[in-house]
């Protein structure tokens, strides 16, 4: 008799790998220039400085031990100091919580803030990692479109006017993944005001804010209201392998997240948290390092945008890439980017079709291109290949 395979939890239904993701597995082929990845450039990760910090940490035993669930206290002190400067107020240690990358903060917050069926507002196109977390938590999802000023907050007002009561609004306020846009100060204030008036949480998910090219990002949404939980990460400025993200949130939220983190993994890594504290506290070195990453990414972004505009003229519309890692582009001639992808792969270039980020379908004429891991000449080659594929 064949064994009966026990079922998986019902909430996993609908969480399956997409056909596009399966196609994109091909992008690791050496003959393909991938604009699909979405990874920071490993060449720019500060290996030597990390090694020095690792040596220093390993010279005593503490770093090999379990650490506090809230995060290694000296790291939280460094983070409280950094965040105080960004938020324009004194951030207390009890408001700072270290997570295993900001992705874990999203996942723990979904458990802390959402009952099944609660309404979560996300941006459309969306950061897929957030969408997955909220769907797995059994939330109802409402999509709000982006424009050049970021999330269209008037769509939240309209939703509320229809009688909906969001529990959480998730926003990638700076250099959006995948949309590339940054929320304007006016919209930030409006979102904070709505959150206070209607009693919902905002999760300001900000791993890209430091990667600005021409001018710094505006003041965080969290600087306008304590209803805003702010997430940041060492992944894009230092290295994702540290798995250090952090959250600034009101103390009761941090305490609830602490209880759940104990169940998830007891605590983060004392070793990588000490290394991260060392690098973040070395402010002169850090400023020089981040300036270098910005300069390299900025040059690549401009090369990609320039090549796209030159090669496609008005057949493709794309933003200016003012920071972050992504350019979002729309074909204006009806090109279907899902259907184009196999031909693009044959021509030796990969991107992510817009439909992969769509909350309720759509974006069939759009694509996300990541400029971080190729130099300017390779990005130009990629756009030439894309133009060949489009024909
Ligand atoms: C918008 C956004 N949030 C969160 C993350 C997760 O980053 P990490 O867990 O490495 O901090 C990413 C990663 O790409 C992201 O793009």
Tab-separated table of C-alpha atoms and ligand atoms in Angstrom:
chain	number	residue	atom	x	y	z
A	1	UNK	CA	0.000	0.000	0.000
A	2	UNK	CA	1.429	3.392	-0.924
A	3	UNK	CA	1.728	5.785	2.010
A	4	UNK	CA	-0.730	8.679	2.237
A	5	UNK	CA	1.260	11.890	2.008
A	6	UNK	CA	0.093	14.262	4.742
A	7	UNK	CA	-1.094	17.670	3.502
A	8	UNK	CA	0.752	20.973	3.764
A	9	UNK	CA	-0.928	23.975	5.382
A	10	UNK	CA	-3.756	25.431	3.290
A	11	UNK	CA	-2.174	28.890	3.347
A	12	UNK	CA	0.526	27.607	0.971
A	13	UNK	CA	-2.029	27.261	-1.817
A	14	UNK	CA	-1.340	29.849	-4.484
A	15	UNK	CA	2.293	30.309	-3.383
A	16	UNK	CA	4.009	28.584	-6.256
A	17	UNK	CA	7.032	29.299	-8.411
A	18	UNK	CA	5.998	31.188	-11.540
A	19	UNK	CA	6.787	30.152	-15.116
A	20	UNK	CA	8.810	33.347	-15.407
A	21	UNK	CA	10.937	32.488	-12.401
A	22	UNK	CA	11.608	29.099	-13.961
A	23	UNK	CA	12.686	30.760	-17.225
A	24	UNK	CA	14.939	33.141	-15.327
A	25	UNK	CA	16.870	30.190	-13.896
A	26	UNK	CA	18.519	30.131	-17.344
A	27	UNK	CA	20.087	33.525	-16.720
A	28	UNK	CA	23.081	32.052	-14.923
A	29	UNK	CA	24.340	30.870	-18.364
A	30	UNK	CA	27.693	32.524	-19.157
A	31	UNK	CA	26.520	33.718	-22.599
A	32	UNK	CA	23.643	35.732	-21.127
A	33	UNK	CA	24.009	39.276	-19.769
A	34	UNK	CA	21.555	39.305	-16.923
A	35	UNK	CA	19.702	42.461	-16.013
A	36	UNK	CA	17.317	40.194	-14.140
A	37	UNK	CA	19.285	39.406	-11.006
A	38	UNK	CA	18.667	42.094	-8.437
A	39	UNK	CA	21.861	41.453	-6.477
A	40	UNK	CA	24.414	44.005	-5.276
A	41	UNK	CA	27.861	43.739	-6.925
A	42	UNK	CA	30.063	41.309	-4.961
A	43	UNK	CA	33.163	43.121	-6.271
A	44	UNK	CA	32.098	46.202	-4.310
A	45	UNK	CA	31.622	44.366	-1.028
A	46	UNK	CA	34.374	45.402	1.402
A	47	UNK	CA	36.092	42.018	1.839
A	48	UNK	CA	39.277	43.302	3.445
A	49	UNK	CA	37.510	45.583	5.920
A	50	UNK	CA	35.137	42.717	6.743
A	51	UNK	CA	38.110	40.401	7.337
A	52	UNK	CA	39.712	42.892	9.737
A	53	UNK	CA	36.432	43.222	11.624
A	54	UNK	CA	36.012	39.427	11.681
A	55	UNK	CA	39.541	39.002	13.105
A	56	UNK	CA	38.823	41.582	15.792
A	57	UNK	CA	35.515	39.893	16.679
A	58	UNK	CA	37.093	36.431	16.762
A	59	UNK	CA	39.792	37.563	19.206
A	60	UNK	CA	37.310	36.995	22.031
A	61	UNK	CA	34.817	34.219	22.674
A	62	UNK	CA	31.681	36.332	23.004
A	63	UNK	CA	31.077	36.407	19.275
A	64	UNK	CA	30.735	32.611	19.173
A	65	UNK	CA	27.937	32.577	21.722
A	66	UNK	CA	24.173	33.074	21.346
A	67	UNK	CA	23.263	36.730	21.600
A	68	UNK	CA	20.165	38.693	22.674
A	69	UNK	CA	17.043	38.064	20.549
A	70	UNK	CA	16.749	41.824	20.088
A	71	UNK	CA	20.282	41.925	18.648
A	72	UNK	CA	23.788	42.430	20.053
A	73	UNK	CA	23.485	45.536	22.268
A	74	UNK	CA	26.542	47.456	20.933
A	75	UNK	CA	25.165	47.016	17.379
A	76	UNK	CA	21.785	48.348	18.505
A	77	UNK	CA	23.584	51.323	20.059
A	78	UNK	CA	25.324	52.091	16.758
A	79	UNK	CA	22.004	51.716	14.923
A	80	UNK	CA	20.127	53.933	17.416
A	81	UNK	CA	22.729	56.614	16.811
A	82	UNK	CA	22.498	56.306	13.001
A	83	UNK	CA	18.712	56.285	12.987
A	84	UNK	CA	18.533	59.270	15.368
A	85	UNK	CA	20.417	61.298	12.767
A	86	UNK	CA	18.097	60.155	9.932
A	87	UNK	CA	14.858	60.583	11.870
A	88	UNK	CA	15.776	63.881	13.487
A	89	UNK	CA	14.956	62.706	17.009
A	90	UNK	CA	16.637	60.655	19.709
A	91	UNK	CA	15.869	56.967	18.978
A	92	UNK	CA	15.898	54.867	22.167
A	93	UNK	CA	17.595	51.470	22.333
A	94	UNK	CA	14.248	49.807	23.133
A	95	UNK	CA	12.941	50.964	19.729
A	96	UNK	CA	15.739	49.221	17.770
A	97	UNK	CA	15.498	45.550	16.852
A	98	UNK	CA	18.010	43.600	14.748
A	99	UNK	CA	16.644	40.997	12.306
A	100	UNK	CA	18.052	38.395	9.922
A	101	UNK	CA	17.955	40.839	7.007
A	102	UNK	CA	14.981	43.135	6.602
A	103	UNK	CA	13.120	40.244	4.983
A	104	UNK	CA	12.820	38.616	8.417
A	105	UNK	CA	11.466	41.873	9.824
A	106	UNK	CA	8.707	41.745	7.184
A	107	UNK	CA	7.884	38.180	8.045
A	108	UNK	CA	7.824	38.732	11.835
A	109	UNK	CA	5.839	41.955	11.453
A	110	UNK	CA	3.230	40.165	9.336
A	111	UNK	CA	2.686	37.798	12.270
A	112	UNK	CA	2.656	40.584	14.847
A	113	UNK	CA	0.420	43.049	13.018
A	114	UNK	CA	-1.990	40.937	10.938
A	115	UNK	CA	-4.909	38.704	11.729
A	116	UNK	CA	-6.076	36.454	8.865
A	117	UNK	CA	-8.207	38.487	6.465
A	118	UNK	CA	-6.685	41.832	7.548
A	119	UNK	CA	-6.210	44.305	4.726
A	120	UNK	CA	-2.668	45.120	3.612
A	121	UNK	CA	-2.038	47.864	1.077
A	122	UNK	CA	0.982	47.317	-1.162
A	123	UNK	CA	2.425	49.242	-4.063
A	124	UNK	CA	1.770	48.064	-7.616
A	125	UNK	CA	4.172	46.958	-9.054
A	126	UNK	CA	5.189	45.372	-5.741
A	127	UNK	CA	8.280	44.121	-3.964
A	128	UNK	CA	7.570	40.430	-4.412
A	129	UNK	CA	9.234	39.435	-1.134
A	130	UNK	CA	6.679	41.514	0.781
A	131	UNK	CA	3.760	40.264	-1.282
A	132	UNK	CA	4.706	36.652	-0.529
A	133	UNK	CA	4.918	37.340	3.206
A	134	UNK	CA	1.550	39.113	3.357
A	135	UNK	CA	-0.154	36.450	1.255
A	136	UNK	CA	1.272	33.693	3.451
A	137	UNK	CA	-0.103	35.536	6.503
A	138	UNK	CA	-3.598	35.220	4.991
A	139	UNK	CA	-3.972	38.970	4.458
A	140	UNK	CA	-6.285	40.519	1.873
A	141	UNK	CA	-4.149	42.585	-0.477
A	142	UNK	CA	-5.101	45.939	-2.004
A	143	UNK	CA	-2.801	47.354	-4.669
A	144	UNK	CA	-2.103	51.055	-5.007
A	145	UNK	CA	-0.306	52.245	-8.159
A	146	UNK	CA	2.971	54.155	-8.257
A	147	UNK	CA	3.695	57.273	-10.270
A	148	UNK	CA	6.732	59.556	-10.441
A	149	UNK	CA	6.053	60.663	-6.835
A	150	UNK	CA	5.842	57.112	-5.484
A	151	UNK	CA	2.763	55.527	-3.937
A	152	UNK	CA	-0.450	57.307	-4.966
A	153	UNK	CA	-1.764	58.079	-1.518
A	154	UNK	CA	-5.092	59.365	-2.893
A	155	UNK	CA	-5.864	55.734	-3.778
A	156	UNK	CA	-5.609	54.894	-0.044
A	157	UNK	CA	-8.003	57.746	0.732
A	158	UNK	CA	-10.406	56.352	-1.893
A	159	UNK	CA	-10.131	52.861	-0.402
A	160	UNK	CA	-10.948	54.187	3.061
A	161	UNK	CA	-13.865	56.183	1.639
A	162	UNK	CA	-15.261	52.850	0.329
A	163	UNK	CA	-15.300	51.570	3.912
A	164	UNK	CA	-12.033	49.576	3.855
A	165	UNK	CA	-9.830	49.692	6.964
A	166	UNK	CA	-6.178	48.863	6.189
A	167	UNK	CA	-4.186	47.264	9.003
A	168	UNK	CA	-0.846	47.868	7.289
A	169	UNK	CA	0.454	49.888	4.344
A	170	UNK	CA	3.780	48.656	2.970
A	171	UNK	CA	5.956	51.082	1.030
A	172	UNK	CA	9.445	50.998	-0.431
A	173	UNK	CA	9.845	54.734	-0.075
A	174	UNK	CA	13.259	55.186	-1.719
A	175	UNK	CA	14.428	53.986	-5.158
A	176	UNK	CA	11.643	51.455	-5.353
A	177	UNK	CA	12.150	47.791	-6.152
A	178	UNK	CA	11.014	47.287	-8.891
A	179	UNK	CA	9.635	50.726	-9.857
A	180	UNK	CA	12.799	52.811	-9.308
A	181	UNK	CA	10.785	55.819	-8.011
A	182	UNK	CA	11.082	57.711	-4.711
A	183	UNK	CA	8.093	58.948	-2.721
A	184	UNK	CA	7.875	62.744	-2.659
A	185	UNK	CA	7.975	64.597	0.696
A	186	UNK	CA	4.348	65.697	0.096
A	187	UNK	CA	3.169	62.073	-0.235
A	188	UNK	CA	5.267	61.018	2.783
A	189	UNK	CA	3.499	63.592	4.945
A	190	UNK	CA	0.118	62.587	3.538
A	191	UNK	CA	0.737	58.868	4.191
A	192	UNK	CA	1.829	59.599	7.778
A	193	UNK	CA	-1.239	61.798	8.289
A	194	UNK	CA	-3.593	59.093	6.952
A	195	UNK	CA	-1.934	56.491	9.188
A	196	UNK	CA	-2.584	58.608	12.273
A	197	UNK	CA	-6.093	59.660	11.254
A	198	UNK	CA	-7.260	56.124	10.402
A	199	UNK	CA	-5.128	54.142	12.833
A	200	UNK	CA	-3.057	51.899	10.580
A	201	UNK	CA	0.601	50.914	10.555
A	202	UNK	CA	2.974	51.881	7.784
A	203	UNK	CA	5.974	49.653	7.105
A	204	UNK	CA	8.616	51.818	5.470
A	205	UNK	CA	10.895	49.277	3.835
A	206	UNK	CA	14.090	51.134	2.980
A	207	UNK	CA	17.096	49.029	1.969
A	208	UNK	CA	18.083	51.424	-0.874
A	209	UNK	CA	17.905	54.900	0.714
A	210	UNK	CA	21.679	55.313	1.009
A	211	UNK	CA	22.250	54.429	-2.625
A	212	UNK	CA	21.359	57.861	-4.022
A	213	UNK	CA	23.273	59.165	-7.036
A	214	UNK	CA	22.654	62.898	-7.364
A	215	UNK	CA	20.956	64.035	-4.180
A	216	UNK	CA	20.078	62.314	-0.886
A	217	UNK	CA	16.638	60.747	-0.379
A	218	UNK	CA	14.002	62.884	1.395
A	219	UNK	CA	13.400	62.558	5.165
A	220	UNK	CA	11.944	59.105	5.996
A	221	UNK	CA	8.168	58.638	6.259
A	222	UNK	CA	8.961	57.509	9.825
A	223	UNK	CA	10.158	61.022	10.656
A	224	UNK	CA	6.513	62.182	10.386
A	225	UNK	CA	4.718	59.645	12.589
A	226	UNK	CA	5.279	56.955	15.218
A	227	UNK	CA	2.735	54.799	13.329
A	228	UNK	CA	5.535	54.152	10.840
A	229	UNK	CA	7.827	51.160	11.377
A	230	UNK	CA	11.091	51.697	9.591
A	231	UNK	CA	13.158	48.850	8.120
A	232	UNK	CA	16.752	49.142	6.930
A	233	UNK	CA	19.493	46.727	6.027
A	234	UNK	CA	23.229	46.226	5.704
A	235	UNK	CA	22.662	44.049	2.614
A	236	UNK	CA	22.948	46.690	-0.096
A	237	UNK	CA	25.669	48.877	1.439
A	238	UNK	CA	27.911	46.161	2.984
A	239	UNK	CA	26.936	42.580	2.159
A	240	UNK	CA	23.745	40.495	2.186
A	241	UNK	CA	25.688	37.561	3.654
A	242	UNK	CA	25.889	39.379	6.995
A	243	UNK	CA	22.095	38.953	7.187
A	244	UNK	CA	21.771	42.064	9.279
A	245	UNK	CA	18.648	44.161	8.958
A	246	UNK	CA	17.057	46.361	11.576
A	247	UNK	CA	13.776	47.868	12.526
A	248	UNK	CA	12.898	51.074	14.370
A	249	UNK	CA	9.447	50.646	15.888
A	250	UNK	CA	7.469	51.574	19.004
A	251	UNK	CA	8.535	49.494	21.999
A	252	UNK	CA	5.396	47.266	22.164
A	253	UNK	CA	5.972	46.228	18.532
A	254	UNK	CA	9.620	45.397	19.299
A	255	UNK	CA	8.563	43.313	22.343
A	256	UNK	CA	6.040	41.353	20.254
A	257	UNK	CA	8.604	40.794	17.485
A	258	UNK	CA	11.058	39.600	20.148
A	259	UNK	CA	8.650	36.877	21.305
A	260	UNK	CA	8.223	35.623	17.744
A	261	UNK	CA	11.919	35.841	16.918
A	262	UNK	CA	12.651	33.572	19.865
A	263	UNK	CA	10.383	31.002	18.221
A	264	UNK	CA	11.849	31.559	14.751
A	265	UNK	CA	15.600	31.357	15.445
A	266	UNK	CA	16.305	32.318	19.115
A	267	UNK	CA	18.647	35.082	17.975
A	268	UNK	CA	20.742	36.339	15.084
A	269	UNK	CA	24.471	35.724	14.608
A	270	UNK	CA	26.621	37.406	17.259
A	271	UNK	CA	29.571	37.116	14.868
A	272	UNK	CA	28.081	38.970	11.895
A	273	UNK	CA	26.373	41.477	14.186
A	274	UNK	CA	29.733	42.364	15.760
A	275	UNK	CA	31.332	42.669	12.334
A	276	UNK	CA	28.479	44.924	11.172
A	277	UNK	CA	28.721	47.093	14.302
A	278	UNK	CA	32.451	47.549	13.698
A	279	UNK	CA	31.912	48.683	10.082
A	280	UNK	CA	28.903	50.922	10.782
A	281	UNK	CA	30.679	52.596	13.713
A	282	UNK	CA	33.725	53.376	11.552
A	283	UNK	CA	31.918	56.364	10.069
A	284	UNK	CA	34.808	57.877	8.104
A	285	UNK	CA	35.575	54.573	6.402
A	286	UNK	CA	31.856	53.880	5.838
A	287	UNK	CA	31.226	57.263	4.213
A	288	UNK	CA	34.101	56.652	1.752
A	289	UNK	CA	32.911	53.115	1.029
A	290	UNK	CA	29.266	54.066	0.396
A	291	UNK	CA	30.381	57.036	-1.754
A	292	UNK	CA	32.327	54.621	-3.924
A	293	UNK	CA	29.379	52.209	-4.286
A	294	UNK	CA	27.113	55.157	-5.191
A	295	UNK	CA	29.573	56.463	-7.777
A	296	UNK	CA	29.920	53.067	-9.488
A	297	UNK	CA	26.180	52.284	-9.467
A	298	UNK	CA	25.363	55.841	-10.564
A	299	UNK	CA	27.611	55.534	-13.601
A	300	UNK	CA	26.102	52.166	-14.508
A	301	UNK	CA	22.546	53.426	-14.051
A	302	UNK	CA	23.174	56.380	-16.317
A	303	UNK	CA	24.792	54.138	-18.953
A	304	UNK	CA	21.778	51.803	-18.937
A	305	UNK	CA	19.230	54.620	-19.156
A	306	UNK	CA	21.223	56.372	-21.885
A	307	UNK	CA	21.587	53.176	-23.943
A	308	UNK	CA	17.869	52.400	-23.549
A	309	UNK	CA	16.802	55.888	-24.634
A	310	UNK	CA	19.263	55.990	-27.521
A	311	UNK	CA	18.467	52.501	-28.843
A	312	UNK	CA	14.679	52.537	-28.391
A	313	UNK	CA	13.854	56.276	-28.536
A	314	UNK	CA	10.112	56.688	-27.908
A	315	UNK	CA	9.358	52.956	-28.148
A	316	UNK	CA	10.451	52.634	-24.500
A	317	UNK	CA	9.837	55.003	-21.597
A	318	UNK	CA	12.043	54.743	-18.499
A	319	UNK	CA	12.815	56.799	-15.399
A	320	UNK	CA	16.108	58.558	-14.676
A	321	UNK	CA	17.437	56.058	-12.101
A	322	UNK	CA	18.226	58.502	-9.294
A	323	UNK	CA	19.405	55.728	-6.952
A	324	UNK	CA	19.001	52.123	-5.849
A	325	UNK	CA	19.556	49.180	-8.178
A	326	UNK	CA	16.739	49.146	-10.750
A	327	UNK	CA	15.365	50.806	-13.847
A	328	UNK	CA	11.708	50.192	-14.696
A	329	UNK	CA	10.899	50.549	-18.372
A	330	UNK	CA	7.625	50.510	-20.323
A	331	UNK	CA	7.345	49.612	-24.013
A	332	UNK	CA	5.024	52.121	-25.626
A	333	UNK	CA	4.633	50.053	-28.822
A	334	UNK	CA	2.683	47.179	-27.275
A	335	UNK	CA	5.673	44.780	-26.931
A	336	UNK	CA	4.647	41.991	-24.537
A	337	UNK	CA	7.622	41.457	-22.204
A	338	UNK	CA	6.482	37.956	-21.108
A	339	UNK	CA	6.453	36.833	-24.730
A	340	UNK	CA	9.675	38.691	-25.534
A	341	UNK	CA	11.667	36.967	-22.767
A	342	UNK	CA	12.447	33.638	-24.555
A	343	UNK	CA	13.650	35.620	-27.623
A	344	UNK	CA	15.696	37.943	-25.401
A	345	UNK	CA	17.346	34.911	-23.760
A	346	UNK	CA	18.174	33.556	-27.214
A	347	UNK	CA	19.765	36.930	-28.051
A	348	UNK	CA	21.780	36.724	-24.820
A	349	UNK	CA	20.046	39.137	-22.446
A	350	UNK	CA	17.680	38.686	-19.508
A	351	UNK	CA	15.351	41.028	-17.626
A	352	UNK	CA	12.361	40.466	-15.380
A	353	UNK	CA	9.001	41.028	-17.112
A	354	UNK	CA	6.733	43.521	-15.365
A	355	UNK	CA	4.036	40.874	-14.854
A	356	UNK	CA	6.265	39.205	-12.221
A	357	UNK	CA	5.668	42.225	-9.957
A	358	UNK	CA	1.993	42.768	-10.731
A	359	UNK	CA	-0.370	42.366	-7.792
A	360	UNK	CA	-3.521	41.660	-9.828
A	361	UNK	CA	-2.104	41.102	-13.322
A	362	UNK	CA	-0.939	43.705	-15.839
A	363	UNK	CA	2.406	45.346	-16.588
A	364	UNK	CA	2.691	43.122	-19.660
A	365	UNK	CA	4.539	45.899	-21.531
A	366	UNK	CA	6.993	46.628	-18.714
A	367	UNK	CA	10.248	45.195	-17.424
A	368	UNK	CA	12.685	45.630	-14.535
A	369	UNK	CA	16.362	45.973	-15.360
A	370	UNK	CA	19.067	45.768	-12.696
A	371	UNK	CA	22.250	47.721	-13.435
A	372	UNK	CA	24.430	46.826	-10.460
A	373	UNK	CA	26.430	43.832	-11.626
A	374	UNK	CA	27.589	44.831	-15.147
A	375	UNK	CA	29.902	47.616	-16.272
A	376	UNK	CA	28.733	50.336	-18.662
A	377	UNK	CA	29.986	48.567	-21.817
A	378	UNK	CA	28.228	45.314	-20.866
A	379	UNK	CA	24.999	47.199	-20.158
A	380	UNK	CA	25.187	48.784	-23.608
A	381	UNK	CA	25.707	45.330	-25.113
A	382	UNK	CA	22.676	44.078	-23.184
A	383	UNK	CA	20.494	46.831	-24.646
A	384	UNK	CA	21.808	46.094	-28.164
A	385	UNK	CA	20.836	42.465	-27.684
A	386	UNK	CA	17.430	43.472	-26.366
A	387	UNK	CA	16.880	45.647	-29.420
A	388	UNK	CA	17.797	42.677	-31.645
A	389	UNK	CA	15.279	40.512	-29.811
A	390	UNK	CA	12.530	43.112	-30.182
A	391	UNK	CA	13.416	43.404	-33.891
B	1	LIG	C1	12.337	46.323	-0.940
B	1	LIG	C2	13.133	45.251	-0.277
B	1	LIG	N1	12.913	44.961	1.012
B	1	LIG	C3	13.612	44.008	1.660
B	1	LIG	C4	14.584	43.273	0.997
B	1	LIG	C5	15.301	42.201	1.774
B	1	LIG	O1	16.622	42.543	2.012
B	1	LIG	P1	17.496	41.881	3.181
B	1	LIG	O2	16.680	40.797	3.827
B	1	LIG	O3	18.718	41.345	2.520
B	1	LIG	O4	17.791	42.996	4.132
B	1	LIG	C6	14.853	43.526	-0.350
B	1	LIG	C7	15.854	42.717	-1.074
B	1	LIG	O5	16.052	42.792	-2.251
B	1	LIG	C8	14.109	44.543	-1.002
B	1	LIG	O6	14.309	44.837	-2.293
